[in-house]
Coordinates of C-alpha atoms and ligand atoms in Angstrom, one line a residue:
M1 CA -36.6 -13.3 10.6
H2 CA -34.3 -14.6 7.2
N3 CA -31.3 -15.5 10.1
D4 CA -33.2 -17.3 12.0
F5 CA -34.1 -19.3 8.9
L6 CA -30.4 -19.3 8.4
R7 CA -29.5 -20.5 11.6
E8 CA -32.7 -22.8 11.9
H9 CA -31.6 -24.9 8.6
D10 CA -27.9 -24.3 9.2
I11 CA -27.6 -23.8 4.8
A12 CA -24.2 -23.2 4.2
F13 CA -23.4 -19.6 4.0
T14 CA -24.5 -17.4 6.0
G15 CA -24.4 -13.4 6.3
N16 CA -22.2 -11.1 8.0
F17 CA -23.8 -9.3 10.3
D18 CA -27.7 -9.6 12.0
G19 CA -30.4 -9.0 10.8
D20 CA -32.3 -8.8 7.1
V21 CA -30.8 -5.4 5.1
V22 CA -34.2 -3.7 5.0
S23 CA -32.9 -0.8 3.3
A24 CA -29.2 0.7 1.9
E25 CA -28.2 4.8 0.2
G26 CA -24.5 4.6 -0.4
I27 CA -22.3 3.3 1.2
S28 CA -24.4 2.4 4.6
I29 CA -27.1 -0.2 5.0
T30 CA -29.8 -0.6 8.0
T31 CA -31.4 -3.5 8.9
S32 CA -34.1 -4.7 10.4
E33 CA -32.6 -4.9 13.6
G34 CA -32.3 -1.4 13.7
K35 CA -28.8 -1.4 13.1
L36 CA -26.8 0.7 10.8
Y37 CA -23.2 -0.4 9.3
R38 CA -21.2 1.5 6.5
N39 CA -20.0 -1.7 4.3
Y40 CA -16.3 -0.3 3.4
N41 CA -15.3 -4.0 1.7
E42 CA -17.4 -3.6 -1.7
I43 CA -15.6 -4.7 -5.1
T44 CA -19.3 -5.3 -6.9
S45 CA -21.6 -2.7 -6.3
M46 CA -19.8 0.2 -6.7
L47 CA -21.7 3.2 -7.3
G48 CA -23.2 2.0 -3.9
Q49 CA -26.7 1.2 -2.8
N50 CA -29.9 3.5 -4.3
H51 CA -28.1 4.7 -6.7
K52 CA -31.0 7.1 -8.2
V53 CA -29.6 8.2 -12.1
F54 CA -28.4 4.1 -11.9
I55 CA -32.0 2.8 -10.8
E56 CA -33.9 4.7 -13.2
R57 CA -32.5 3.3 -16.2
M58 CA -32.2 0.3 -14.4
T59 CA -36.3 1.1 -14.4
A60 CA -36.5 2.3 -18.0
A61 CA -34.2 -0.5 -19.7
M62 CA -36.6 -3.8 -17.9
Q63 CA -39.7 -1.6 -19.3
R64 CA -38.6 -1.4 -22.8
G65 CA -38.9 -5.2 -22.4
I66 CA -36.6 -6.0 -25.5
Y67 CA -34.0 -9.6 -25.5
T68 CA -31.9 -9.6 -27.4
P69 CA -30.9 -13.6 -28.7
V70 CA -27.0 -14.1 -28.2
R71 CA -26.0 -13.1 -31.1
G72 CA -28.6 -10.3 -31.6
Y73 CA -27.8 -6.5 -31.2
E74 CA -29.6 -3.6 -29.9
A75 CA -29.1 -0.2 -29.5
G76 CA -27.9 -0.1 -26.4
K77 CA -25.2 -3.6 -27.0
V78 CA -23.6 -0.8 -30.2
A79 CA -23.9 2.1 -27.5
L80 CA -21.2 0.3 -24.7
F81 CA -18.7 -1.6 -27.6
Q82 CA -19.2 2.3 -29.0
K83 CA -17.8 3.8 -25.6
L84 CA -15.7 0.8 -24.3
L85 CA -13.4 0.9 -27.8
R86 CA -13.6 5.1 -26.8
L87 CA -12.6 4.9 -23.4
T88 CA -9.4 1.6 -24.2
Q89 CA -8.2 5.1 -26.5
G90 CA -8.2 2.7 -30.1
D91 CA -6.5 0.2 -27.7
F92 CA -8.5 -3.0 -29.0
Q93 CA -10.7 -3.9 -31.9
K94 CA -12.5 -6.1 -30.4
I95 CA -15.3 -6.4 -27.5
F96 CA -16.4 -9.9 -26.4
L97 CA -19.5 -9.8 -23.8
S98 CA -19.7 -12.9 -20.8
A99 CA -22.3 -12.9 -17.9
S100 CA -18.9 -13.3 -15.7
G101 CA -14.8 -12.3 -14.9
S102 CA -14.2 -15.8 -14.8
E103 CA -15.9 -17.0 -18.5
A104 CA -13.9 -14.0 -19.8
I105 CA -10.9 -14.9 -18.3
E106 CA -11.6 -18.5 -19.7
W107 CA -12.2 -17.4 -23.3
A108 CA -9.2 -15.0 -22.8
V109 CA -6.5 -17.8 -22.5
R110 CA -8.2 -19.6 -25.1
I111 CA -8.2 -17.4 -27.4
A112 CA -4.2 -17.3 -26.1
R113 CA -3.9 -20.4 -27.3
N114 CA -5.1 -20.6 -30.3
Y115 CA -2.9 -17.2 -31.2
T116 CA 0.4 -19.0 -30.7
G117 CA -0.6 -22.5 -31.3
R118 CA 1.2 -22.6 -27.8
N119 CA 0.1 -24.3 -24.5
E120 CA 1.4 -23.3 -22.1
V121 CA 0.2 -19.8 -19.7
V122 CA 2.1 -18.3 -16.8
A123 CA 0.2 -16.8 -13.8
F124 CA 1.2 -14.8 -10.7
S125 CA 1.1 -16.7 -6.0
G126 CA -1.7 -14.9 -4.7
S127 CA -3.4 -13.8 -7.9
L128 CA -7.2 -14.6 -7.9
H129 CA -8.8 -14.9 -11.5
G130 CA -12.3 -16.8 -11.0
R131 CA -13.8 -19.9 -9.4
T132 CA -14.9 -21.9 -12.8
Y133 CA -13.0 -24.8 -13.6
M134 CA -9.5 -23.4 -15.1
A135 CA -9.9 -19.6 -14.0
A136 CA -9.3 -21.6 -9.9
C137 CA -6.6 -23.4 -11.9
L138 CA -5.1 -19.8 -13.0
S139 CA -5.7 -18.4 -10.6
G140 CA -2.9 -18.9 -6.9
I141 CA -4.7 -18.7 -4.5
S142 CA -4.9 -23.0 -2.5
R143 CA -8.5 -22.2 -0.8
R144 CA -10.2 -20.8 -4.5
K145 CA -8.6 -24.9 -5.6
F146 CA -11.0 -26.1 -3.5
G147 CA -13.0 -29.7 -4.2
L148 CA -11.0 -29.4 -8.0
G149 CA -8.7 -32.9 -7.5
V150 CA -6.5 -32.8 -10.1
Q151 CA -5.7 -29.1 -11.6
A152 CA -6.4 -28.3 -15.3
P153 CA -3.1 -28.7 -17.0
G154 CA -0.4 -26.4 -18.7
I155 CA -0.6 -23.3 -15.9
L156 CA 3.3 -22.3 -14.4
H157 CA 2.7 -20.4 -11.1
V158 CA 5.3 -17.5 -10.6
E159 CA 5.7 -15.1 -7.7
Y160 CA 3.6 -12.0 -7.1
P161 CA 6.0 -9.3 -6.7
S162 CA 6.1 -6.7 -4.9
C163 CA 8.4 -4.0 -3.7
H164 CA 6.4 -4.3 0.1
H165 CA 6.6 -7.3 0.2
C166 CA 10.3 -8.6 -1.4
Y167 CA 10.0 -11.7 -2.2
L168 CA 13.7 -11.6 -3.1
N169 CA 14.8 -9.2 -0.2
L170 CA 16.1 -7.2 -2.2
E171 CA 16.5 -3.0 -1.9
S172 CA 13.9 -1.9 -4.6
A173 CA 16.8 0.7 -5.1
T174 CA 19.3 -1.4 -6.5
C175 CA 17.2 -4.8 -7.1
Q176 CA 17.2 -3.6 -11.0
M177 CA 14.0 -5.6 -10.9
A178 CA 15.8 -8.9 -10.7
C179 CA 11.5 -10.6 -9.7
L180 CA 11.3 -9.8 -13.8
K181 CA 15.3 -12.1 -13.9
D182 CA 13.6 -14.5 -10.9
M183 CA 10.7 -15.6 -13.5
T184 CA 12.5 -16.2 -16.4
R185 CA 15.3 -18.4 -14.3
K186 CA 12.2 -20.4 -13.6
L187 CA 10.4 -20.9 -15.7
S188 CA 13.3 -22.2 -18.1
Y189 CA 13.4 -25.1 -16.1
Q190 CA 9.7 -25.5 -15.2
A191 CA 8.6 -24.3 -19.1
S192 CA 8.5 -27.0 -22.2
E193 CA 8.2 -23.7 -25.1
V194 CA 7.5 -20.5 -24.7
P195 CA 3.9 -19.5 -23.0
A196 CA 1.1 -19.1 -24.8
A197 CA 0.3 -16.2 -22.8
I198 CA 1.2 -14.5 -18.8
V199 CA -2.4 -13.4 -17.0
I200 CA -1.4 -10.6 -14.1
E201 CA -3.5 -8.4 -12.2
P202 CA -2.3 -4.6 -12.0
F203 CA -2.4 -5.3 -8.2
T204 CA -3.9 -8.1 -6.0
G205 CA -7.4 -7.8 -5.5
S206 CA -8.3 -10.1 -2.8
T207 CA -4.8 -11.0 -1.5
G208 CA -3.7 -8.3 0.2
M209 CA -3.7 -5.9 -2.0
A210 CA -0.5 -6.6 -3.5
V211 CA 1.0 -3.6 -5.9
L212 CA 3.7 -4.2 -8.3
P213 CA 7.3 -2.5 -8.8
N214 CA 6.7 0.7 -10.4
G215 CA 7.4 0.3 -13.9
Y216 CA 6.3 -3.2 -14.0
L217 CA 4.4 -4.0 -16.4
K218 CA 6.0 -2.0 -18.9
A219 CA 9.2 -4.7 -18.3
L220 CA 6.8 -7.9 -18.4
R221 CA 5.3 -6.0 -21.6
A222 CA 8.3 -6.3 -24.0
W223 CA 10.0 -9.1 -21.5
A224 CA 6.5 -10.3 -23.7
D225 CA 7.1 -8.4 -26.9
E226 CA 10.6 -10.0 -27.0
R227 CA 9.1 -13.9 -27.2
G228 CA 5.7 -13.9 -28.5
V229 CA 4.3 -14.4 -25.4
L230 CA 0.6 -11.9 -25.1
L231 CA -0.2 -9.9 -22.2
I232 CA -3.6 -10.7 -20.7
F233 CA -4.4 -7.8 -17.8
D234 CA -6.9 -9.1 -15.2
E235 CA -8.2 -5.8 -14.3
I236 CA -12.0 -7.5 -13.0
Q237 CA -11.0 -5.4 -9.9
T238 CA -8.7 -3.0 -10.9
A239 CA -10.9 -1.1 -13.8
F240 CA -13.2 1.8 -13.9
G241 CA -12.2 4.5 -11.5
K242 CA -11.2 2.9 -8.1
T243 CA -7.7 3.5 -8.2
G244 CA -8.8 7.5 -9.0
D245 CA -7.5 5.6 -14.0
M246 CA -10.0 4.5 -15.8
F247 CA -8.2 1.8 -16.5
M248 CA -4.7 0.3 -14.2
Y249 CA -3.2 -0.6 -17.5
Q250 CA -3.3 3.3 -18.9
R251 CA -2.0 4.3 -15.5
E252 CA 0.8 2.0 -16.3
G253 CA 1.3 3.0 -19.9
A254 CA 1.5 -1.0 -20.4
I255 CA -1.3 -2.4 -23.3
P256 CA -2.0 -6.3 -23.1
D257 CA -3.0 -7.7 -25.7
L258 CA -6.3 -9.1 -24.3
L259 CA -8.1 -7.4 -21.7
V260 CA -10.3 -8.4 -18.9
L261 CA -13.4 -6.6 -17.4
G262 CA -15.6 -7.2 -15.3
K263 CA -16.9 -6.7 -11.8
A264 CA -17.8 -2.8 -11.2
L265 CA -19.0 -2.7 -15.2
G266 CA -22.2 -4.4 -14.2
N267 CA -22.6 -2.7 -11.0
G268 CA -23.6 -6.2 -9.4
F269 CA -24.5 -7.0 -12.8
H270 CA -24.4 -9.9 -14.2
I271 CA -21.5 -8.7 -17.4
A272 CA -17.7 -8.7 -18.1
A273 CA -16.1 -7.9 -21.2
L274 CA -13.1 -9.0 -22.9
M275 CA -11.1 -6.9 -24.7
A276 CA -9.0 -8.0 -27.5
Q277 CA -6.7 -6.6 -30.1
A278 CA -8.1 -7.4 -33.6
K279 CA -4.1 -9.8 -34.3
T280 CA -5.6 -11.9 -31.5
L281 CA -8.6 -12.8 -32.7
A282 CA -7.5 -13.2 -37.1
N283 CA -7.7 -16.7 -37.1
L284 CA -11.1 -17.9 -34.8
D285 CA -13.5 -18.3 -36.2
G286 CA -15.7 -14.9 -34.7
T287 CA -19.2 -17.4 -32.9
I288 CA -17.6 -19.7 -31.6
L289 CA -17.1 -17.1 -28.9
A290 CA -20.9 -17.3 -27.0
G291 CA -22.4 -17.4 -24.6
G292 CA -26.1 -17.8 -23.0
T293 CA -26.7 -14.9 -21.1
G294 CA -23.4 -12.0 -21.1
S295 CA -25.0 -9.6 -23.4
N296 CA -28.1 -9.8 -22.3
P297 CA -29.9 -6.0 -23.0
I298 CA -30.8 -5.8 -18.9
A299 CA -26.8 -6.3 -18.1
V300 CA -24.8 -3.8 -21.0
E301 CA -27.7 -1.3 -19.4
A302 CA -26.2 -1.6 -16.4
A303 CA -23.0 -1.5 -18.1
N304 CA -24.1 1.7 -19.9
A305 CA -25.5 3.6 -17.4
V306 CA -22.0 2.8 -15.4
I307 CA -20.0 4.3 -17.5
D308 CA -22.4 7.2 -18.1
I309 CA -22.6 8.1 -14.6
L310 CA -18.9 7.4 -14.0
E311 CA -18.7 11.0 -15.9
T312 CA -21.6 12.3 -15.7
E313 CA -21.2 12.3 -12.1
Q314 CA -17.8 13.5 -12.3
W315 CA -16.4 10.3 -10.0
L316 CA -12.6 10.4 -11.1
A317 CA -12.0 13.6 -9.3
H318 CA -13.8 12.4 -6.1
V319 CA -11.8 9.2 -5.9
K320 CA -8.7 11.6 -6.4
R321 CA -10.2 13.8 -3.4
I322 CA -10.9 10.4 -1.5
E323 CA -7.3 9.3 -1.9
A324 CA -6.0 12.7 -0.6
I325 CA -7.4 12.4 3.3
M326 CA -6.6 8.2 3.1
K327 CA -3.1 8.6 2.1
P328 CA -1.7 10.9 4.4
A329 CA -3.5 9.6 7.7
L330 CA -3.0 5.9 6.2
E331 CA 1.2 7.8 6.3
R332 CA 0.6 8.6 9.2
W333 CA -0.3 5.7 10.5
C334 CA 2.9 3.8 9.5
R335 CA 4.8 6.4 10.6
D336 CA 2.5 5.7 14.7
Y337 CA 2.4 2.7 14.7
L338 CA 4.2 0.2 15.8
I339 CA 1.8 -2.6 14.6
V340 CA 1.7 -0.7 11.5
D341 CA 4.1 -1.9 8.8
N342 CA 3.1 -0.5 5.4
Y343 CA -0.2 0.2 3.2
R344 CA 0.0 0.3 -0.1
G345 CA -3.2 1.8 -2.6
F346 CA -3.8 4.2 -4.1
G347 CA -8.4 6.6 -4.9
V348 CA -10.3 4.6 -2.6
V349 CA -8.7 1.3 -2.8
Y350 CA -6.1 0.5 0.2
G351 CA -4.6 -2.2 1.6
I352 CA -3.1 -1.9 5.3
A353 CA -0.8 -4.1 6.5
F354 CA 0.1 -5.5 10.1
A355 CA 3.5 -5.9 10.7
D356 CA 4.4 -10.1 11.6
R357 CA 6.8 -9.2 14.2
R358 CA 3.8 -8.5 16.3
S359 CA 1.6 -11.3 15.4
D360 CA 3.5 -13.8 13.5
S361 CA 1.4 -16.4 15.8
G362 CA -1.5 -15.8 14.2
G363 CA -4.6 -16.9 12.1
V364 CA -4.5 -21.3 12.1
F365 CA -1.5 -21.1 14.8
G366 CA -3.0 -19.2 17.8
K367 CA -2.8 -15.9 18.4
P368 CA -5.3 -13.8 16.2
L369 CA -4.1 -11.8 12.8
A370 CA -4.4 -7.8 14.1
A371 CA -6.4 -7.3 10.8
A372 CA -8.9 -9.8 12.4
E373 CA -8.9 -7.9 15.4
V374 CA -9.5 -4.8 14.0
V375 CA -12.0 -6.3 11.8
S376 CA -13.8 -7.7 14.6
R377 CA -13.7 -5.0 16.8
A378 CA -14.7 -1.5 14.2
K379 CA -18.8 -4.1 12.9
T380 CA -19.4 -3.4 16.8
Q381 CA -19.3 -0.3 16.4
G382 CA -21.0 -0.7 12.3
L383 CA -18.3 -0.8 10.3
L384 CA -17.4 -3.5 7.4
L385 CA -14.3 -4.0 6.7
G386 CA -12.6 -6.9 4.9
R387 CA -9.1 -8.6 5.3
S388 CA -6.8 -11.4 3.5
G389 CA -3.7 -11.9 6.4
N390 CA -2.7 -10.4 8.1
V391 CA -3.6 -7.1 5.7
L392 CA -6.4 -5.5 5.9
F393 CA -9.4 -3.1 3.3
F394 CA -10.3 0.2 2.5
R395 CA -12.4 -0.9 -0.6
P396 CA -15.5 1.0 0.0
A397 CA -18.0 1.5 -3.3
I398 CA -16.6 5.1 -5.6
C399 CA -20.0 7.0 -3.2
V400 CA -17.9 6.6 0.0
T401 CA -17.9 10.4 1.7
K402 CA -15.4 12.4 2.9
E403 CA -16.8 11.9 6.2
E404 CA -17.3 8.6 6.2
A405 CA -13.8 8.4 4.6
Q406 CA -12.5 10.9 8.0
L407 CA -14.9 8.3 10.2
F408 CA -13.1 4.8 9.5
I409 CA -9.5 7.1 9.6
D410 CA -10.7 8.1 13.3
V411 CA -13.1 4.0 14.3
V412 CA -10.1 2.1 12.7
A413 CA -7.2 4.1 14.3
H414 CA -8.7 4.2 18.0
I415 CA -8.8 0.2 18.1
I416 CA -4.9 0.2 16.5
E417 CA -4.3 2.7 19.2
E418 CA -6.1 1.0 22.1
M419 CA -4.5 -2.9 20.0
S420 CA -1.2 -1.3 20.4
N421 CA -1.4 -1.6 24.2
C422 CA -1.2 -5.9 23.9
F423 CA 0.1 -7.4 21.0
Ligands
PLP1 C1 -9.2 -10.3 -9.9 C2 -10.5 -11.0 -10.5 N1 -10.7 -11.9 -11.6 C3 -11.6 -12.6 -11.7 C4 -13.0 -12.8 -11.0 C5 -13.6 -13.6 -11.7 O1 -15.4 -12.7 -12.1 P1 -16.2 -13.8 -11.3 O2 -16.6 -13.6 -10.0 O3 -17.3 -12.2 -12.4 O4 -16.5 -14.7 -12.2 C6 -12.5 -11.9 -9.9 C7 -14.4 -12.4 -9.1 O5 -13.6 -12.1 -7.8 C8 -11.6 -11.2 -9.1 O6 -11.7 -10.1 -8.4

C-alpha cells in the first residue's frame, strides 16, 4: 500500500487519511481500507470526482491528439476565449492563458508596472497569491514566504479589511469605511510613489474566508481611479459559481483592470487565465506574454468543459439551494453555541469562526484551537474538513448534494455540542 511506502521512506509530505484512494464519486472518496470519506475541503476540482460529462470531454480531447504550439490556435482555444469574453460581458478585451495562477498573477503585476511606468504594488495581509517568487512575496502570509530569503522589492502590505473582525475596532454602521482612509494614511508614509497596482482577493480563500466590507471593492475602484492605480482582482478561489455568482467582481459591481482566474477553471487541470482591459496592454509587445503549457489543448478543453457543464447543468441554481440550507444552520450555530463567534461566506463556501475567548491560548501556545479539534473529530466520522487558524471551512466541490450539506451540519453541530461542555 502507498501509505506503507510513504511511511517507510519518509517522503516530504503525506496525505491526511490512511489508505489509498481507490474510487471516487462526487465529494466522496473510498480508500483501499474500505473507508468512505466525504471531502468538504476542495478548492480545485470543483465539479467533484468522476463527473461523467467532464471525463467524456477530456477523453475525446485526448483522442483528437492535437497539440498546438504555444502561439498556435485550435478551435478549443478560440471557443474558450469566446466563452470567457461572453461571461465577463465585455469588461475585458484581452486574454492570456497560463499554466498556473501564480504565473498569471505575476504577469498581471508586470503588465501593471509596464502600463503605469511605476513600480510599487499594494497587497493585503492574509492574502494568498501563489507560491512562485513574486506571487509568494505578494501574499500576506509568512508561511508562504518560507525560504525566499530576500523578498521582492516594491511590495507594500496593508491590512485586509473585514467587518467580522475590524482591525480598527469600529462598527460598520458608523465607520464610513475608515479602513480605506487608514490604507491611504499608511501608504502616505510607506509608498515612495503612487502605486502601480493594488492586488486583492474578493475574499481571502485560504486565511479564514475573510470577506470585505459591503461596497469596499466599489470604493476601492473609485480610490484607484482617482489616482491612476490599476486594480488586479485575484478570483482564483472566488470565480466560477462557488459563491452563487459566476464572478465576485460582478456581484460587487466593481470591474478590475486585470482579472486573474484559475483553479476551478481547469477542474484540476493546469490552466489559469489573465483577463485584461485592452488599455493595459496597449504599449506592450504581446509576444512577451508566453509560456510552455498554459494553452495546452487538453487543459483548454478542461476549461471549456467546466464552463459548459456549469451552464448546461445549471450548477449556479444548485449552489443557491445549498446556500438556503447552510445559511440558516450557520446563523443558528452563532445564536446557540457560545464557542461559535460568526460565519461568513456564500453559496458553497463558508468560514465558521470560533470565538477567541474560548480558545485564546490555542495553536502553538498550548490549548488546541476549537477549529482544529472539530477537524480531527469529524475525520473519525468520515468527514474531511479544512480550517485556517480558528476558522473552520465548508468548501466542498460544487456538486455537494443537499443531503451532504445536511450531513456536515448534523455531524459538526453534534461535535460542537460535545465540545461546548469542555472548551
Ligand atoms: C487566491 C489564490 N491566488 C493564487 C493562487 C496560486 O495559484 P496556483 O496554485 O495555480 O499557482 C492560489 C492557490 O492556492 C490562490 O488560492
